Amino acid sequence: MNEQYTQLAIQWFPGHMTKAQRMIDENMKQVDMVCELVDARIPHSSRNPDIDRLAGDKPRLLILNRIDLADPEVTAKWREHFKRQGIAVLETDAKTGKGVREFPAAVRSVLKEKIAALEAKGQGNRPLRVMILGIPNVGKSTFINKVAGRKAAIAGDKPGVTRGKQWISIDRGLDLLDTPGILWPKFDSQEVGESLALTNAIKADVLDKETLAANFMLRLRAMYPGAIEQRYKFTPDPEKNGFELLEDAGRKRGFLISRGEVDIERMASVLLSEYHDGKLGRISLEAPPAAQD
Ligand code: G4P
């Protein structure tokens, strides 16, 4: 980051963190594998390294969600990046259901050794159990609902299953825990905090929306200048700071307060909500580290 960036204060309320962790710990004992949902636009920032400890040696599937909003070329690079690390990946748009149909096959592929071992012991009928995990607002509930579909059968009470806990039969012999585990996002840098705020995983303080939007303008200018040109009809000046770019965009939009002064606050809100709605095009905020080979 250069000096054009302004420090952003992010309001952070850890709240139910301990409860969420306890829930994950308890359920972990009952599942055969975990599926970690991340935002395809920020696969690095929307992961929480705690999952390594929480999941232990359980098999894992990484789900890159919101592919409809992410840059397809960058998503392809992430797919290769995780593949090289031996991590199984599924790409989805949980909102429309794209990619969700491949979920049972992806789960079975990750669990193929487990399935073979169960069959060898004559326990081939024992259902496999899966838990969805992810940071807030990444699409966990939407994903579970899509996987469950209208035909979803609630597997219901089973011996040894805590009362109230529901398993959804997603496929023959494949059960999904209906309550996802909530992981806390970690942000050890300003940039990660901003990426999380831009994708609505955390909330920036109302007053700081302008700073968030101003810094986002700088990221857009560096990575997707065409998006600014197309949406806001001006070529971003390389010398200007983010607030000045917001001002230019606001002027183009006609967001004026008095005597020609631009309503930057309004422009900031518009920029953030237009990114959220995908109106700036498909924009990824993070690319994987360059391949070493
Ligand atoms: P959570 O359980 O992880 O907290 O997330 P949840 O399913 O509630 O999803 C949060 C928001 O993200 C929802 O939007 C949902 O529609 C949206 N969403 C989930 N998956 C996708 C996806 O793959 N693509 C897109 N574009 N959106 C997705 P919302 O807050 O209800 O409103 P809105 O964002 O739809 O306006």
Tab-separated table of C-alpha atoms and ligand atoms in Angstrom:
chain	number	residue	atom	x	y	z
A	1	MET	CA	0.000	0.000	0.000
A	2	ASN	CA	1.216	3.507	-0.676
A	3	GLU	CA	0.604	6.828	1.046
A	4	GLN	CA	-2.583	7.376	-0.946
A	5	TYR	CA	-4.287	4.848	1.309
A	6	THR	CA	-6.030	6.001	4.466
A	7	GLN	CA	-6.128	3.891	7.616
A	8	LEU	CA	-9.535	2.297	8.125
A	9	ALA	CA	-11.023	1.685	11.575
A	10	ILE	CA	-13.092	-1.463	11.629
A	11	GLN	CA	-15.647	-2.011	14.338
A	12	TRP	CA	-15.144	-5.456	15.687
A	13	PHE	CA	-17.471	-7.243	18.046
A	14	PRO	CA	-16.212	-10.770	18.779
A	15	GLY	CA	-19.558	-11.515	20.497
A	16	HIS	CA	-20.463	-15.150	20.133
A	17	MET	CA	-17.041	-16.370	19.178
A	18	THR	CA	-16.594	-18.840	22.029
A	19	LYS	CA	-20.061	-20.311	21.540
A	20	ALA	CA	-19.434	-20.745	17.828
A	21	GLN	CA	-16.133	-22.510	18.479
A	22	ARG	CA	-17.720	-24.828	21.015
A	23	MET	CA	-20.445	-25.735	18.534
A	24	ILE	CA	-17.830	-26.589	15.931
A	25	ASP	CA	-15.815	-28.665	18.409
A	26	GLU	CA	-18.889	-30.657	19.445
A	27	ASN	CA	-20.074	-31.326	15.920
A	28	MET	CA	-16.626	-32.141	14.618
A	29	LYS	CA	-16.715	-35.446	16.489
A	30	GLN	CA	-19.772	-36.497	14.538
A	31	VAL	CA	-18.766	-35.654	11.008
A	32	ASP	CA	-16.610	-37.471	8.485
A	33	MET	CA	-15.512	-34.343	6.696
A	34	VAL	CA	-15.758	-30.563	6.657
A	35	CYS	CA	-16.479	-28.258	3.750
A	36	GLU	CA	-15.055	-24.795	4.089
A	37	LEU	CA	-16.895	-22.074	2.204
A	38	VAL	CA	-14.907	-19.035	1.128
A	39	ASP	CA	-15.670	-16.009	-1.028
A	40	ALA	CA	-14.098	-16.615	-4.449
A	41	ARG	CA	-13.158	-12.920	-4.623
A	42	ILE	CA	-11.034	-13.194	-1.484
A	43	PRO	CA	-10.069	-16.835	-0.944
A	44	HIS	CA	-7.145	-15.812	1.240
A	45	SER	CA	-8.883	-13.265	3.482
A	46	SER	CA	-12.065	-15.294	3.883
A	47	ARG	CA	-10.245	-18.369	5.193
A	48	ASN	CA	-9.500	-18.749	8.846
A	49	PRO	CA	-6.338	-20.662	9.729
A	50	ASP	CA	-8.105	-21.906	12.890
A	51	ILE	CA	-9.809	-24.446	10.694
A	52	ASP	CA	-6.571	-26.453	10.592
A	53	ARG	CA	-6.770	-26.924	14.342
A	54	LEU	CA	-10.542	-27.350	14.465
A	55	ALA	CA	-10.775	-29.855	11.629
A	56	GLY	CA	-7.704	-31.825	12.724
A	57	ASP	CA	-7.178	-34.621	10.240
A	58	LYS	CA	-10.746	-34.691	8.895
A	59	PRO	CA	-10.868	-34.699	5.096
A	60	ARG	CA	-11.752	-31.314	3.637
A	61	LEU	CA	-13.326	-29.712	0.619
A	62	LEU	CA	-12.829	-26.043	-0.149
A	63	ILE	CA	-15.834	-24.373	-1.742
A	64	LEU	CA	-15.160	-21.205	-3.705
A	65	ASN	CA	-18.543	-19.521	-3.488
A	66	ARG	CA	-19.827	-16.365	-5.208
A	67	ILE	CA	-18.075	-17.248	-8.441
A	68	ASP	CA	-20.728	-15.145	-10.188
A	69	LEU	CA	-19.103	-12.026	-8.693
A	70	ALA	CA	-15.469	-13.098	-9.069
A	71	ASP	CA	-13.159	-12.624	-12.054
A	72	PRO	CA	-13.236	-16.030	-13.841
A	73	GLU	CA	-9.551	-15.822	-14.810
A	74	VAL	CA	-8.515	-15.213	-11.227
A	75	THR	CA	-10.823	-17.966	-9.975
A	76	ALA	CA	-9.131	-20.375	-12.408
A	77	LYS	CA	-5.755	-19.393	-10.928
A	78	TRP	CA	-7.003	-20.053	-7.411
A	79	ARG	CA	-8.310	-23.449	-8.502
A	80	GLU	CA	-4.852	-24.371	-9.816
A	81	HIS	CA	-3.203	-22.930	-6.711
A	82	PHE	CA	-5.257	-25.095	-4.356
A	83	LYS	CA	-4.940	-28.131	-6.622
A	84	ARG	CA	-1.158	-27.835	-6.433
A	85	GLN	CA	-1.498	-27.907	-2.646
A	86	GLY	CA	-3.582	-31.087	-2.864
A	87	ILE	CA	-6.752	-29.305	-1.713
A	88	ALA	CA	-10.025	-30.422	-3.342
A	89	VAL	CA	-12.028	-27.478	-4.670
A	90	LEU	CA	-15.627	-26.955	-5.780
A	91	GLU	CA	-16.744	-23.701	-7.415
A	92	THR	CA	-20.273	-22.506	-6.729
A	93	ASP	CA	-22.772	-19.715	-6.997
A	94	ALA	CA	-25.025	-20.690	-4.128
A	95	LYS	CA	-27.512	-17.987	-5.013
A	96	THR	CA	-28.473	-19.543	-8.337
A	97	GLY	CA	-27.246	-23.021	-7.476
A	98	LYS	CA	-24.517	-23.172	-10.124
A	99	GLY	CA	-21.997	-25.876	-9.232
A	100	VAL	CA	-24.043	-27.068	-6.265
A	101	ARG	CA	-25.209	-30.194	-8.077
A	102	GLU	CA	-21.620	-31.438	-8.184
A	103	PHE	CA	-21.377	-31.282	-4.386
A	104	PRO	CA	-22.311	-34.913	-3.536
A	105	ALA	CA	-19.823	-36.256	-6.109
A	106	ALA	CA	-17.105	-33.927	-4.806
A	107	VAL	CA	-17.757	-35.093	-1.240
A	108	ARG	CA	-17.635	-38.754	-2.256
A	109	SER	CA	-14.432	-38.203	-4.143
A	110	VAL	CA	-12.756	-36.658	-1.085
A	111	LEU	CA	-14.107	-39.475	1.097
A	112	LYS	CA	-13.333	-42.356	-1.228
A	113	GLU	CA	-10.859	-44.000	1.153
A	114	LYS	CA	-13.292	-43.710	4.031
A	115	ILE	CA	-16.068	-45.194	1.891
A	116	ALA	CA	-13.827	-48.112	0.877
A	117	ALA	CA	-12.838	-48.699	4.510
A	118	LEU	CA	-16.478	-48.720	5.641
A	119	GLU	CA	-17.427	-51.104	2.872
A	120	ALA	CA	-14.564	-53.423	3.802
A	121	LYS	CA	-15.946	-53.552	7.352
A	122	GLY	CA	-19.442	-54.282	6.071
A	123	GLN	CA	-20.619	-50.814	7.131
A	124	GLY	CA	-21.270	-49.505	3.660
A	125	ASN	CA	-24.741	-48.408	4.731
A	126	ARG	CA	-23.588	-46.045	7.427
A	127	PRO	CA	-24.360	-42.508	6.231
A	128	LEU	CA	-21.483	-40.136	5.709
A	129	ARG	CA	-21.781	-36.885	7.576
A	130	VAL	CA	-20.627	-33.496	6.453
A	131	MET	CA	-20.410	-30.095	8.108
A	132	ILE	CA	-20.263	-26.724	6.364
A	133	LEU	CA	-17.951	-24.127	7.878
A	134	GLY	CA	-17.137	-20.556	7.013
A	135	ILE	CA	-16.901	-16.958	8.112
A	136	PRO	CA	-20.124	-14.934	8.506
A	137	ASN	CA	-22.090	-13.945	5.414
A	138	VAL	CA	-20.068	-16.058	3.008
A	139	GLY	CA	-23.186	-17.914	1.853
A	140	LYS	CA	-23.308	-20.941	4.169
A	141	SER	CA	-27.088	-20.941	4.726
A	142	THR	CA	-27.803	-20.211	1.089
A	143	PHE	CA	-25.517	-23.092	0.110
A	144	ILE	CA	-27.126	-25.524	2.555
A	145	ASN	CA	-30.602	-24.560	1.345
A	146	LYS	CA	-29.586	-25.067	-2.259
A	147	VAL	CA	-27.964	-28.410	-1.530
A	148	ALA	CA	-31.039	-29.484	0.412
A	149	GLY	CA	-33.408	-28.315	-2.306
A	150	ARG	CA	-37.132	-28.661	-2.053
A	151	LYS	CA	-36.970	-32.416	-1.903
A	152	ALA	CA	-34.814	-32.240	1.209
A	153	ALA	CA	-35.577	-34.897	3.705
A	154	ILE	CA	-34.688	-34.102	7.268
A	155	ALA	CA	-32.869	-37.177	8.426
A	156	GLY	CA	-34.251	-36.537	11.900
A	157	ASP	CA	-33.441	-38.080	15.227
A	158	LYS	CA	-30.868	-40.777	15.185
A	159	PRO	CA	-29.329	-42.655	18.055
A	160	GLY	CA	-26.441	-40.708	19.477
A	161	VAL	CA	-27.455	-37.472	17.840
A	162	THR	CA	-28.151	-34.577	20.153
A	163	ARG	CA	-31.801	-33.637	20.198
A	164	GLY	CA	-32.513	-30.697	17.995
A	165	LYS	CA	-29.636	-31.359	15.699
A	166	GLN	CA	-30.846	-31.965	12.196
A	167	TRP	CA	-29.208	-33.868	9.423
A	168	ILE	CA	-30.332	-33.289	5.891
A	169	SER	CA	-30.110	-36.268	3.566
A	170	ILE	CA	-28.619	-34.743	0.467
A	171	ASP	CA	-28.122	-37.970	-1.347
A	172	ARG	CA	-28.358	-41.644	-0.543
A	173	GLY	CA	-26.046	-42.234	2.375
A	174	LEU	CA	-24.879	-38.621	2.567
A	175	ASP	CA	-26.030	-36.367	5.386
A	176	LEU	CA	-25.344	-32.678	5.874
A	177	LEU	CA	-25.552	-30.929	9.224
A	178	ASP	CA	-28.207	-28.243	8.786
A	179	THR	CA	-26.397	-25.715	10.991
A	180	PRO	CA	-23.151	-24.395	9.601
A	181	GLY	CA	-20.129	-23.721	11.768
A	182	ILE	CA	-19.149	-20.080	12.021
A	183	LEU	CA	-15.472	-19.319	11.789
A	184	TRP	CA	-14.162	-15.968	12.827
A	185	PRO	CA	-12.362	-14.050	10.119
A	186	LYS	CA	-8.831	-13.033	10.942
A	187	PHE	CA	-7.403	-9.804	9.763
A	188	ASP	CA	-3.822	-9.071	10.457
A	189	SER	CA	-3.519	-6.367	7.846
A	190	GLN	CA	-5.448	-3.337	6.702
A	191	GLU	CA	-5.892	-4.877	3.282
A	192	VAL	CA	-7.427	-8.089	4.606
A	193	GLY	CA	-9.793	-6.062	6.827
A	194	GLU	CA	-10.857	-4.025	3.832
A	195	SER	CA	-11.396	-7.093	1.670
A	196	LEU	CA	-13.648	-8.523	4.367
A	197	ALA	CA	-15.564	-5.257	4.682
A	198	LEU	CA	-15.951	-4.917	0.903
A	199	THR	CA	-17.496	-8.372	0.702
A	200	ASN	CA	-19.742	-7.734	3.744
A	201	ALA	CA	-18.049	-10.322	5.953
A	202	ILE	CA	-17.461	-7.581	8.530
A	203	LYS	CA	-18.973	-4.159	8.928
A	204	ALA	CA	-16.948	-1.020	8.563
A	205	ASP	CA	-18.024	1.777	10.860
A	206	VAL	CA	-20.601	3.954	9.131
A	207	LEU	CA	-18.283	6.943	9.159
A	208	ASP	CA	-15.530	4.819	7.698
A	209	LYS	CA	-17.510	3.791	4.663
A	210	GLU	CA	-15.976	6.721	2.853
A	211	THR	CA	-12.467	5.570	3.663
A	212	LEU	CA	-13.329	2.029	2.627
A	213	ALA	CA	-14.789	3.269	-0.657
A	214	ALA	CA	-11.865	5.645	-1.270
A	215	ASN	CA	-9.332	2.865	-0.781
A	216	PHE	CA	-11.444	0.566	-2.945
A	217	MET	CA	-11.231	3.168	-5.727
A	218	LEU	CA	-7.434	2.881	-5.529
A	219	ARG	CA	-7.599	-0.886	-5.739
A	220	LEU	CA	-9.947	-0.648	-8.715
A	221	ARG	CA	-7.654	1.842	-10.436
A	222	ALA	CA	-4.714	-0.526	-9.962
A	223	MET	CA	-6.478	-3.775	-10.857
A	224	TYR	CA	-9.608	-2.997	-12.857
A	225	PRO	CA	-9.370	0.552	-14.256
A	226	GLY	CA	-11.795	-0.485	-17.014
A	227	ALA	CA	-14.501	-1.027	-14.384
A	228	ILE	CA	-14.246	2.630	-13.300
A	229	GLU	CA	-14.295	3.783	-16.900
A	230	GLN	CA	-17.292	1.665	-17.818
A	231	ARG	CA	-19.397	2.282	-14.773
A	232	TYR	CA	-18.506	5.854	-13.829
A	233	LYS	CA	-17.448	7.204	-17.216
A	234	PHE	CA	-14.062	8.692	-16.422
A	235	THR	CA	-10.434	7.656	-16.650
A	236	PRO	CA	-8.973	7.536	-13.139
A	237	ASP	CA	-6.143	10.039	-12.719
A	238	PRO	CA	-3.048	8.181	-11.443
A	239	GLU	CA	-2.062	11.188	-9.300
A	240	LYS	CA	-5.285	11.430	-7.339
A	241	ASN	CA	-6.068	9.862	-3.982
A	242	GLY	CA	-9.132	7.707	-3.395
A	243	PHE	CA	-11.313	10.516	-2.065
A	244	GLU	CA	-10.570	12.577	-5.155
A	245	LEU	CA	-11.515	9.635	-7.347
A	246	LEU	CA	-14.772	9.257	-5.408
A	247	GLU	CA	-15.349	12.952	-5.995
A	248	ASP	CA	-14.786	12.521	-9.745
A	249	ALA	CA	-17.234	9.602	-9.822
A	250	GLY	CA	-19.803	11.529	-7.752
A	251	ARG	CA	-19.562	14.528	-10.054
A	252	LYS	CA	-20.153	12.299	-13.080
A	253	ARG	CA	-23.201	10.876	-11.360
A	254	GLY	CA	-24.472	14.341	-10.495
A	255	PHE	CA	-24.325	13.757	-6.735
A	256	LEU	CA	-23.981	17.434	-5.795
A	257	ILE	CA	-24.801	19.034	-2.461
A	258	SER	CA	-24.408	22.793	-2.846
A	259	ARG	CA	-22.328	25.175	-4.910
A	260	GLY	CA	-20.918	22.329	-6.947
A	261	GLU	CA	-19.689	20.355	-3.959
A	262	VAL	CA	-19.857	16.585	-4.448
A	263	ASP	CA	-21.735	14.371	-1.990
A	264	ILE	CA	-18.857	11.967	-1.338
A	265	GLU	CA	-20.747	10.055	1.329
A	266	ARG	CA	-23.481	9.201	-1.137
A	267	MET	CA	-20.983	8.201	-3.807
A	268	ALA	CA	-19.172	5.981	-1.291
A	269	SER	CA	-22.403	4.134	-0.460
A	270	VAL	CA	-23.247	3.757	-4.131
A	271	LEU	CA	-19.809	2.375	-4.972
A	272	LEU	CA	-19.947	-0.186	-2.169
A	273	SER	CA	-23.469	-1.327	-2.968
A	274	GLU	CA	-22.752	-1.497	-6.689
A	275	TYR	CA	-19.767	-3.728	-5.993
A	276	HIS	CA	-21.934	-5.873	-3.733
A	277	ASP	CA	-24.533	-6.200	-6.497
A	278	GLY	CA	-21.944	-7.059	-9.146
A	279	LYS	CA	-22.665	-3.913	-11.155
A	280	LEU	CA	-18.970	-3.126	-11.585
A	281	GLY	CA	-18.451	-6.448	-13.319
A	282	ARG	CA	-16.742	-9.557	-11.987
A	283	ILE	CA	-14.002	-8.317	-9.724
A	284	SER	CA	-11.673	-10.412	-7.584
A	285	LEU	CA	-9.777	-8.635	-4.846
A	286	GLU	CA	-7.045	-11.204	-4.359
A	287	ALA	CA	-4.953	-13.331	-6.663
A	288	PRO	CA	-2.979	-16.362	-5.501
A	289	PRO	CA	0.772	-16.040	-5.079
A	290	ALA	CA	2.546	-16.620	-8.397
A	291	ALA	CA	3.174	-20.302	-9.141
A	292	GLN	CA	6.649	-21.463	-8.123
A	293	ASP	CA	7.057	-23.936	-10.969
B	1	G4P	P1	-24.063	-17.091	5.877
B	1	G4P	O1	-25.053	-18.188	6.155
B	1	G4P	O2	-22.699	-17.616	5.564
B	1	G4P	O3	-24.008	-16.044	6.929
B	1	G4P	O4	-24.520	-16.355	4.510
B	1	G4P	P2	-25.933	-16.357	3.792
B	1	G4P	O5	-26.248	-17.700	3.253
B	1	G4P	O6	-26.929	-15.721	4.690
B	1	G4P	O7	-25.628	-15.410	2.539
B	1	G4P	C1	-25.279	-14.049	2.703
B	1	G4P	C2	-25.665	-13.284	1.443
B	1	G4P	O8	-24.873	-13.748	0.354
B	1	G4P	C3	-27.115	-13.489	1.013
B	1	G4P	O9	-27.541	-12.268	0.474
B	1	G4P	C4	-27.019	-14.493	-0.110
B	1	G4P	O10	-28.073	-14.359	-1.040
B	1	G4P	C5	-25.710	-14.091	-0.737
B	1	G4P	N1	-25.050	-15.183	-1.468
B	1	G4P	C6	-24.764	-16.427	-1.015
B	1	G4P	N2	-24.116	-17.140	-1.953
B	1	G4P	C7	-23.993	-16.331	-3.028
B	1	G4P	C8	-23.402	-16.490	-4.340
B	1	G4P	O11	-22.829	-17.527	-4.695
B	1	G4P	N3	-23.464	-15.405	-5.156
B	1	G4P	C9	-24.059	-14.232	-4.787
B	1	G4P	N4	-24.074	-13.239	-5.670
B	1	G4P	N5	-24.608	-14.049	-3.581
B	1	G4P	C10	-24.582	-15.088	-2.719
B	1	G4P	P3	-28.470	-11.309	1.255
B	1	G4P	O12	-27.684	-10.684	2.342
B	1	G4P	O13	-29.675	-12.046	1.672
B	1	G4P	O14	-28.852	-10.229	0.235
B	1	G4P	P4	-28.307	-10.071	-1.232
B	1	G4P	O15	-26.822	-10.001	-1.132
B	1	G4P	O16	-28.771	-11.253	-1.988
B	1	G4P	O17	-28.915	-8.809	-1.666
